[in-house]
C-alpha positions as semicolon CSV with decimal commas, in nm:
position;residue;x (nm);y (nm);z (nm)
1;X;3,302;-2,980;0,573
2;X;3,154;-3,107;0,248
3;X;2,782;-3,117;0,167
4;X;2,782;-3,494;0,203
5;X;2,953;-3,473;0,541
6;X;2,705;-3,209;0,659
7;X;2,410;-3,423;0,554
8;X;2,558;-3,719;0,737
9;X;2,598;-3,505;1,050
10;X;2,233;-3,398;1,034
11;X;2,128;-3,760;1,077
12;X;2,284;-3,733;1,423
13;X;2,089;-3,417;1,500
14;X;2,374;-3,171;1,437
15;X;2,208;-2,828;1,430
16;X;2,513;-2,647;1,294
17;X;2,522;-2,885;0,998
18;X;2,152;-2,822;0,929
19;X;2,205;-2,445;0,935
20;X;2,517;-2,475;0,719
21;X;2,320;-2,668;0,458
22;X;2,048;-2,404;0,468
23;X;2,308;-2,129;0,423
24;X;2,465;-2,316;0,132
25;X;2,142;-2,370;-0,060
26;X;1,987;-2,028;0,000
27;X;2,293;-1,863;-0,157
28;X;2,206;-2,037;-0,483
29;X;1,918;-1,788;-0,508
30;X;1,701;-2,023;-0,715
31;X;1,355;-2,159;-0,644
32;X;1,486;-2,510;-0,589
33;X;1,777;-2,383;-0,381
34;X;1,552;-2,179;-0,152
35;X;1,314;-2,472;-0,119
36;X;1,601;-2,699;-0,017
37;X;1,737;-2,435;0,221
38;X;1,396;-2,402;0,383
39;X;1,388;-2,776;0,450
40;X;1,719;-2,769;0,641
41;X;1,644;-2,448;0,828
42;X;1,310;-2,589;0,942
43;X;1,474;-2,905;1,076
44;X;1,698;-2,688;1,293
45;X;1,412;-2,452;1,378
46;X;1,221;-2,739;1,536
47;X;1,498;-2,745;1,796
48;X;1,415;-2,383;1,889
49;X;1,729;-2,221;1,751
50;X;1,652;-1,853;1,690
51;X;1,880;-1,816;1,385
52;X;1,725;-2,116;1,210
53;X;1,376;-1,992;1,293
54;X;1,463;-1,652;1,146
55;X;1,592;-1,814;0,828
56;X;1,294;-2,051;0,813
57;X;1,066;-1,748;0,812
58;X;1,271;-1,575;0,545
59;X;1,297;-1,873;0,311
60;X;0,932;-1,975;0,349
61;X;0,826;-1,614;0,295
62;X;1,016;-1,604;-0,036
63;X;0,851;-1,929;-0,148
64;X;0,503;-1,818;-0,034
65;X;0,537;-1,482;-0,208
66;X;0,648;-1,652;-0,531
67;X;0,345;-1,879;-0,509
68;X;0,119;-1,579;-0,460
69;X;0,251;-1,415;-0,776
70;X;0,196;-1,737;-0,973
71;X;-0,171;-1,766;-0,875
72;X;-0,238;-1,393;-0,917
73;X;-0,349;-1,447;-1,275
74;X;-0,576;-1,742;-1,196
75;X;-0,723;-1,681;-0,852
76;X;-0,916;-2,006;-0,830
77;X;-1,029;-2,089;-0,479
78;X;-0,810;-2,399;-0,475
79;X;-0,495;-2,215;-0,578
80;X;-0,550;-1,932;-0,330
81;X;-0,622;-2,181;-0,052
82;X;-0,295;-2,360;-0,132
83;X;-0,100;-2,033;-0,106
84;X;-0,288;-1,944;0,213
85;X;-0,154;-2,257;0,378
86;X;0,200;-2,151;0,287
87;X;0,144;-1,812;0,449
88;X;-0,001;-1,980;0,757
89;X;0,333;-2,158;0,798
90;X;0,523;-1,831;0,759
91;X;0,293;-1,664;1,012
92;X;0,333;-1,945;1,268
93;X;0,714;-1,937;1,249
94;X;0,725;-1,555;1,243
95;X;0,504;-1,541;1,553
96;X;0,737;-1,783;1,731
97;X;1,038;-1,573;1,633
98;X;0,882;-1,254;1,769
99;X;0,800;-1,428;2,099
100;X;1,157;-1,554;2,130
101;X;1,298;-1,210;2,054
102;X;1,070;-1,062;2,319
103;X;1,211;-1,317;2,564
104;X;1,566;-1,226;2,453
105;X;1,665;-1,590;2,406
106;X;2,032;-1,672;2,336
107;X;2,127;-1,564;1,985
108;X;1,866;-1,284;1,971
109;X;2,142;-1,023;1,956
110;X;2,248;-1,156;1,615
111;X;1,902;-1,128;1,460
112;X;1,804;-0,831;1,244
113;X;1,508;-0,707;1,451
114;X;1,379;-0,477;1,179
115;X;1,371;-0,761;0,929
116;X;1,202;-0,994;1,179
117;X;0,924;-0,741;1,239
118;X;0,890;-0,681;0,865
119;X;0,862;-1,055;0,803
120;X;0,597;-1,084;1,075
121;X;0,392;-0,796;0,934
122;X;0,424;-0,934;0,579
123;X;0,304;-1,274;0,700
124;X;-0,002;-1,119;0,862
125;X;-0,080;-0,904;0,560
126;X;-0,050;-1,176;0,297
127;X;-0,233;-1,430;0,510
128;X;-0,512;-1,174;0,549
129;X;-0,504;-1,106;0,176
130;X;-0,550;-1,476;0,095
131;X;-0,840;-1,492;0,338
132;X;-0,993;-1,184;0,178
133;X;-0,980;-1,352;-0,162
134;X;-1,154;-1,652;-0,005
135;X;-1,416;-1,417;0,150
136;X;-1,312;-1,507;0,502
137;X;-1,372;-1,147;0,608
138;X;-1,392;-1,215;0,982
139;X;-1,045;-1,371;0,970
140;X;-0,912;-1,066;0,785
141;X;-1,057;-0,831;1,047
142;X;-0,909;-1,033;1,333
143;X;-0,564;-1,048;1,173
144;X;-0,540;-0,679;1,082
145;X;-0,723;-0,496;1,359
146;X;-0,399;-0,395;1,536
147;X;-0,174;-0,348;1,231
148;X;-0,113;0,017;1,151
149;X;0,024;0,056;0,801
150;X;-0,149;0,179;0,488
151;X;-0,177;-0,144;0,291
152;X;-0,317;-0,320;0,600
153;X;-0,566;-0,037;0,665
154;X;-0,693;-0,066;0,308
155;X;-0,744;-0,441;0,335
156;X;-0,894;-0,410;0,683
157;X;-1,135;-0,138;0,570
158;X;-1,239;-0,341;0,266
159;X;-1,323;-0,641;0,485
160;X;-1,518;-0,415;0,723
161;X;-1,712;-0,271;0,429
162;X;-1,800;-0,618;0,301
163;X;-1,945;-0,712;0,641
164;X;-2,113;-0,377;0,717
165;X;-2,491;-0,351;0,758
166;X;-2,544;-0,020;0,938
167;X;-2,436;0,341;0,887
168;X;-2,193;0,340;1,180
169;X;-2,025;0,026;1,041
170;X;-1,985;0,190;0,700
171;X;-1,842;0,497;0,874
172;X;-1,585;0,285;1,057
173;X;-1,486;0,117;0,729
174;X;-1,454;0,460;0,566
175;X;-1,227;0,579;0,845
176;X;-0,980;0,300;0,767
177;X;-0,918;0,382;0,402
178;X;-1,032;0,742;0,358
179;X;-0,664;0,843;0,336
180;X;-0,658;0,691;-0,016
181;X;-0,822;1,004;-0,153
182;X;-0,533;1,230;-0,249
183;X;-0,253;1,019;-0,101
184;X;0,007;1,057;-0,376
185;X;0,279;0,879;-0,178
186;X;0,084;0,554;-0,152
187;X;-0,074;0,584;-0,497
188;X;0,265;0,617;-0,665
189;X;0,442;0,350;-0,457
190;X;0,524;0,022;-0,642
191;X;0,268;-0,250;-0,569
192;X;0,255;-0,622;-0,634
193;X;-0,038;-0,751;-0,841
194;X;-0,254;-0,844;-0,544
195;X;-0,178;-0,526;-0,353
196;X;-0,281;-0,313;-0,652
197;X;-0,596;-0,519;-0,686
198;X;-0,691;-0,462;-0,321
199;X;-0,608;-0,093;-0,361
200;X;-0,838;-0,068;-0,664
201;X;-1,119;-0,252;-0,487
202;X;-1,089;-0,013;-0,192
203;X;-1,100;0,287;-0,427
204;X;-1,419;0,155;-0,585
205;X;-1,569;0,101;-0,240
206;X;-1,472;0,452;-0,130
207;X;-1,622;0,603;-0,445
208;X;-1,941;0,408;-0,368
209;X;-1,951;0,554;-0,018
210;X;-1,919;0,905;-0,164
211;X;-2,190;0,833;-0,420
212;X;-2,435;0,692;-0,166
213;X;-2,361;0,947;0,106
214;X;-2,234;0,681;0,345
215;X;-1,919;0,684;0,553
216;X;-1,875;1,022;0,717
217;X;-2,174;1,129;0,926
218;X;-2,406;1,405;0,808
219;X;-2,281;1,396;0,449
220;X;-2,485;1,376;0,132
221;X;-2,423;1,197;-0,192
222;X;-2,127;1,356;-0,372
223;X;-2,082;1,217;-0,722
224;X;-1,820;1,476;-0,817
225;X;-1,603;1,356;-0,530
226;X;-1,642;1,000;-0,658
227;X;-1,533;1,100;-1,009
228;X;-1,235;1,299;-0,882
229;X;-1,121;1,004;-0,671
230;X;-1,147;0,757;-0,959
231;X;-0,958;0,987;-1,196
232;X;-0,690;1,052;-0,935
233;X;-0,622;0,683;-0,875
234;X;-0,648;0,590;-1,241
235;X;-0,337;0,793;-1,324
236;X;-0,128;0,573;-1,094
237;X;-0,252;0,223;-1,180
238;X;-0,025;-0,003;-1,384
239;X;-0,237;-0,318;-1,418
240;X;-0,454;-0,314;-1,731
241;X;-0,728;-0,514;-1,563
242;X;-0,749;-0,268;-1,274
243;X;-0,750;0,028;-1,514
244;X;-1,042;-0,127;-1,698
245;X;-1,236;-0,170;-1,372
246;X;-1,194;0,199;-1,292
247;X;-1,281;0,304;-1,647
248;X;-1,591;0,086;-1,636
249;X;-1,701;0,255;-1,315
250;X;-1,631;0,602;-1,457
251;X;-1,856;0,528;-1,753
252;X;-2,150;0,516;-1,512
253;X;-2,100;0,886;-1,433
254;X;-2,253;1,121;-1,689
255;X;-2,235;1,500;-1,677
256;X;-2,566;1,684;-1,642
257;X;-2,663;1,982;-1,853
258;X;-2,650;2,227;-1,564
259;X;-2,340;2,083;-1,401
260;X;-2,274;1,794;-1,172
261;X;-2,310;1,423;-1,247
262;X;-2,570;1,150;-1,256
263;X;-2,499;0,782;-1,206
264;X;-2,653;0,552;-1,467
Protein backbone atom coordinates (compact mmCIF):
# COMPACT_ATOMS: atom_id res chain seq x y z
CA UNK A 1 0.00 0.00 0.00
CA UNK A 2 1.47 3.33 -1.06
CA UNK A 3 1.08 6.59 0.87
CA UNK A 4 -1.30 7.90 -1.77
CA UNK A 5 -3.40 4.74 -1.58
CA UNK A 6 -3.50 4.94 2.22
CA UNK A 7 -4.63 8.55 2.11
CA UNK A 8 -7.35 7.64 -0.35
CA UNK A 9 -8.52 4.85 1.96
CA UNK A 10 -8.74 7.26 4.90
CA UNK A 11 -11.37 9.25 3.03
CA UNK A 12 -13.54 6.14 3.38
CA UNK A 13 -12.89 5.95 7.11
CA UNK A 14 -10.28 3.17 6.98
CA UNK A 15 -8.74 3.10 10.47
CA UNK A 16 -5.86 0.80 9.50
CA UNK A 17 -4.84 3.24 6.77
CA UNK A 18 -4.91 6.13 9.26
CA UNK A 19 -2.71 4.22 11.70
CA UNK A 20 -0.37 3.13 8.90
CA UNK A 21 0.10 6.75 7.86
CA UNK A 22 0.79 7.70 11.47
CA UNK A 23 3.35 4.89 11.76
CA UNK A 24 5.01 5.99 8.52
CA UNK A 25 5.38 9.65 9.47
CA UNK A 26 6.42 9.14 13.10
CA UNK A 27 9.37 7.02 11.95
CA UNK A 28 10.75 10.08 10.17
CA UNK A 29 11.58 11.40 13.66
CA UNK A 30 11.34 15.05 12.60
CA UNK A 31 9.13 17.81 13.94
CA UNK A 32 7.07 17.92 10.75
CA UNK A 33 6.90 14.14 10.58
CA UNK A 34 5.64 13.81 14.15
CA UNK A 35 3.13 16.59 13.56
CA UNK A 36 1.80 14.79 10.49
CA UNK A 37 1.76 11.47 12.35
CA UNK A 38 -0.22 13.04 15.17
CA UNK A 39 -2.85 14.23 12.70
CA UNK A 40 -3.46 10.71 11.35
CA UNK A 41 -3.33 9.02 14.75
CA UNK A 42 -5.89 11.47 16.10
CA UNK A 43 -8.28 10.79 13.23
CA UNK A 44 -8.20 7.10 14.14
CA UNK A 45 -8.29 7.86 17.86
CA UNK A 46 -11.64 9.60 17.43
CA UNK A 47 -13.00 6.18 16.53
CA UNK A 48 -11.93 4.87 19.98
CA UNK A 49 -9.12 2.60 18.81
CA UNK A 50 -6.78 2.04 21.77
CA UNK A 51 -3.58 1.80 19.68
CA UNK A 52 -4.28 5.07 17.88
CA UNK A 53 -5.15 6.76 21.17
CA UNK A 54 -1.87 5.54 22.66
CA UNK A 55 0.07 6.89 19.68
CA UNK A 56 -1.90 10.15 19.71
CA UNK A 57 -0.80 10.67 23.30
CA UNK A 58 2.80 9.85 22.48
CA UNK A 59 3.05 12.07 19.40
CA UNK A 60 1.23 15.02 20.99
CA UNK A 61 3.40 14.67 24.09
CA UNK A 62 6.56 14.96 21.96
CA UNK A 63 5.20 18.07 20.24
CA UNK A 64 4.01 19.65 23.52
CA UNK A 65 7.35 18.98 25.21
CA UNK A 66 9.23 20.53 22.28
CA UNK A 67 7.00 23.58 22.53
CA UNK A 68 7.70 23.84 26.25
CA UNK A 69 11.45 23.86 25.63
CA UNK A 70 11.06 26.59 23.00
CA UNK A 71 9.18 28.95 25.32
CA UNK A 72 11.42 28.20 28.32
CA UNK A 73 13.65 31.14 27.46
CA UNK A 74 10.79 33.59 26.93
CA UNK A 75 8.04 32.63 29.36
CA UNK A 76 5.55 35.25 28.23
CA UNK A 77 2.02 34.58 29.42
CA UNK A 78 0.83 34.14 25.85
CA UNK A 79 3.49 31.58 24.96
CA UNK A 80 2.97 29.57 28.14
CA UNK A 81 -0.80 29.63 27.65
CA UNK A 82 -0.31 28.30 24.10
CA UNK A 83 1.81 25.41 25.38
CA UNK A 84 -0.69 24.79 28.19
CA UNK A 85 -3.40 24.15 25.61
CA UNK A 86 -1.16 21.55 23.95
CA UNK A 87 -0.69 19.77 27.28
CA UNK A 88 -4.43 19.90 27.90
CA UNK A 89 -4.89 17.88 24.71
CA UNK A 90 -2.26 15.36 25.82
CA UNK A 91 -3.92 15.09 29.23
CA UNK A 92 -7.39 14.55 27.75
CA UNK A 93 -6.21 11.76 25.45
CA UNK A 94 -4.00 10.19 28.14
CA UNK A 95 -6.94 10.16 30.57
CA UNK A 96 -9.09 8.43 27.96
CA UNK A 97 -6.37 5.85 27.35
CA UNK A 98 -6.06 5.04 31.06
CA UNK A 99 -9.84 4.61 31.33
CA UNK A 100 -9.87 2.26 28.34
CA UNK A 101 -6.98 0.24 29.75
CA UNK A 102 -8.83 -0.03 33.06
CA UNK A 103 -11.82 -1.38 31.12
CA UNK A 104 -9.52 -3.82 29.28
CA UNK A 105 -10.92 -2.88 25.87
CA UNK A 106 -9.87 -4.94 22.83
CA UNK A 107 -6.26 -4.23 21.93
CA UNK A 108 -5.26 -3.30 25.51
CA UNK A 109 -2.97 -6.32 25.69
CA UNK A 110 -0.75 -4.80 22.99
CA UNK A 111 -0.27 -1.48 24.81
CA UNK A 112 2.83 -0.78 26.88
CA UNK A 113 1.12 -0.14 30.23
CA UNK A 114 4.22 1.35 31.84
CA UNK A 115 4.58 3.86 29.01
CA UNK A 116 0.88 4.73 29.13
CA UNK A 117 1.09 5.50 32.86
CA UNK A 118 4.29 7.49 32.32
CA UNK A 119 2.61 9.51 29.56
CA UNK A 120 -0.38 10.18 31.82
CA UNK A 121 1.81 11.33 34.72
CA UNK A 122 3.91 13.51 32.39
CA UNK A 123 0.76 15.11 31.02
CA UNK A 124 -0.46 15.94 34.52
CA UNK A 125 2.92 17.28 35.60
CA UNK A 126 3.55 19.52 32.60
CA UNK A 127 -0.02 20.77 32.54
CA UNK A 128 0.38 21.65 36.22
CA UNK A 129 3.72 23.29 35.48
CA UNK A 130 2.17 25.52 32.81
CA UNK A 131 -0.59 26.49 35.22
CA UNK A 132 2.00 27.26 37.89
CA UNK A 133 3.77 29.62 35.50
CA UNK A 134 0.41 31.29 34.87
CA UNK A 135 -0.18 31.51 38.67
CA UNK A 136 -3.18 29.22 38.50
CA UNK A 137 -2.17 27.69 41.82
CA UNK A 138 -5.54 26.13 42.64
CA UNK A 139 -5.42 24.21 39.36
CA UNK A 140 -1.91 22.98 40.19
CA UNK A 141 -3.04 21.76 43.61
CA UNK A 142 -6.04 19.93 42.14
CA UNK A 143 -3.97 18.24 39.44
CA UNK A 144 -1.13 17.08 41.69
CA UNK A 145 -2.76 16.27 45.01
CA UNK A 146 -2.75 12.51 44.35
CA UNK A 147 0.50 12.24 42.36
CA UNK A 148 3.33 10.76 44.39
CA UNK A 149 6.66 11.43 42.74
CA UNK A 150 9.36 13.89 43.69
CA UNK A 151 9.03 16.42 40.88
CA UNK A 152 5.26 16.54 41.43
CA UNK A 153 5.68 16.94 45.21
CA UNK A 154 8.00 19.89 44.63
CA UNK A 155 5.56 21.63 42.30
CA UNK A 156 2.61 20.79 44.53
CA UNK A 157 4.39 22.12 47.62
CA UNK A 158 5.38 25.31 45.81
CA UNK A 159 1.76 25.98 44.83
CA UNK A 160 0.64 25.29 48.41
CA UNK A 161 3.25 27.73 49.70
CA UNK A 162 2.10 30.44 47.30
CA UNK A 163 -1.48 30.10 48.57
CA UNK A 164 -0.65 29.64 52.27
CA UNK A 165 -1.80 32.16 54.88
CA UNK A 166 -1.51 30.31 58.19
CA UNK A 167 1.19 28.34 60.01
CA UNK A 168 -0.49 24.96 59.46
CA UNK A 169 -0.72 25.68 55.71
CA UNK A 170 2.99 26.52 55.58
CA UNK A 171 3.70 23.32 57.50
CA UNK A 172 1.75 21.26 54.98
CA UNK A 173 3.64 22.91 52.12
CA UNK A 174 6.93 22.18 53.90
CA UNK A 175 5.99 18.53 54.28
CA UNK A 176 5.68 18.18 50.50
CA UNK A 177 9.18 19.32 49.57
CA UNK A 178 11.24 18.99 52.74
CA UNK A 179 12.93 15.94 51.18
CA UNK A 180 14.87 18.35 48.92
CA UNK A 181 17.27 19.07 51.76
CA UNK A 182 20.05 16.51 51.34
CA UNK A 183 18.42 14.46 48.57
CA UNK A 184 21.48 13.81 46.40
CA UNK A 185 19.63 11.43 44.09
CA UNK A 186 17.10 14.04 42.98
CA UNK A 187 19.58 16.93 43.07
CA UNK A 188 21.96 15.13 40.71
CA UNK A 189 19.29 13.77 38.36
CA UNK A 190 19.14 15.42 34.88
CA UNK A 191 16.38 18.03 34.68
CA UNK A 192 14.77 19.95 31.85
CA UNK A 193 14.92 23.75 32.03
CA UNK A 194 11.51 24.18 33.59
CA UNK A 195 11.97 21.34 36.06
CA UNK A 196 15.25 22.84 37.29
CA UNK A 197 13.56 26.21 37.59
CA UNK A 198 10.75 24.77 39.74
CA UNK A 199 13.34 22.90 41.80
CA UNK A 200 15.27 26.13 42.41
CA UNK A 201 12.12 28.03 43.34
CA UNK A 202 11.21 25.30 45.84
CA UNK A 203 14.70 25.45 47.34
CA UNK A 204 14.38 29.20 47.82
CA UNK A 205 10.97 28.72 49.43
CA UNK A 206 12.32 26.02 51.75
CA UNK A 207 15.25 28.22 52.76
CA UNK A 208 12.74 30.98 53.51
CA UNK A 209 10.77 28.62 55.75
CA UNK A 210 13.96 27.77 57.65
CA UNK A 211 14.87 31.44 57.96
CA UNK A 212 11.45 32.49 59.22
CA UNK A 213 10.92 29.50 61.49
CA UNK A 214 7.89 28.33 59.54
CA UNK A 215 7.08 24.85 58.32
CA UNK A 216 7.79 22.32 61.03
CA UNK A 217 5.96 23.05 64.29
CA UNK A 218 7.83 24.32 67.33
CA UNK A 219 10.93 25.31 65.37
CA UNK A 220 12.79 28.60 65.46
CA UNK A 221 14.51 30.55 62.75
CA UNK A 222 17.58 28.65 61.55
CA UNK A 223 19.68 30.70 59.14
CA UNK A 224 22.55 28.21 59.14
CA UNK A 225 20.19 25.54 57.86
CA UNK A 226 19.10 27.92 55.09
CA UNK A 227 22.71 28.56 54.05
CA UNK A 228 23.59 24.86 54.10
CA UNK A 229 20.58 24.05 51.93
CA UNK A 230 21.40 26.75 49.37
CA UNK A 231 25.04 25.67 49.14
CA UNK A 232 24.04 22.02 48.82
CA UNK A 233 21.68 22.65 45.91
CA UNK A 234 23.99 25.15 44.23
CA UNK A 235 26.58 22.45 43.56
CA UNK A 236 24.08 20.53 41.41
CA UNK A 237 22.48 23.30 39.35
CA UNK A 238 23.41 23.56 35.68
CA UNK A 239 21.38 26.58 34.56
CA UNK A 240 23.29 29.85 34.91
CA UNK A 241 20.14 31.82 35.65
CA UNK A 242 19.19 29.47 38.48
CA UNK A 243 22.73 29.58 39.89
CA UNK A 244 22.56 33.36 39.94
CA UNK A 245 19.25 33.27 41.84
CA UNK A 246 20.78 31.06 44.53
CA UNK A 247 23.95 33.18 44.70
CA UNK A 248 21.84 36.31 45.02
CA UNK A 249 19.96 34.78 47.94
CA UNK A 250 23.20 33.63 49.59
CA UNK A 251 24.53 37.18 49.48
CA UNK A 252 21.81 38.15 51.95
CA UNK A 253 23.38 35.91 54.58
CA UNK A 254 26.31 37.47 56.41
CA UNK A 255 28.38 35.78 59.11
CA UNK A 256 28.28 37.35 62.57
CA UNK A 257 31.35 38.01 64.66
CA UNK A 258 30.47 35.43 67.28
CA UNK A 259 29.19 32.81 64.87
CA UNK A 260 25.94 32.24 63.09
CA UNK A 261 24.37 34.38 60.36
CA UNK A 262 22.24 37.45 59.92
CA UNK A 263 19.98 38.11 56.97
CA UNK A 264 20.35 41.56 55.39
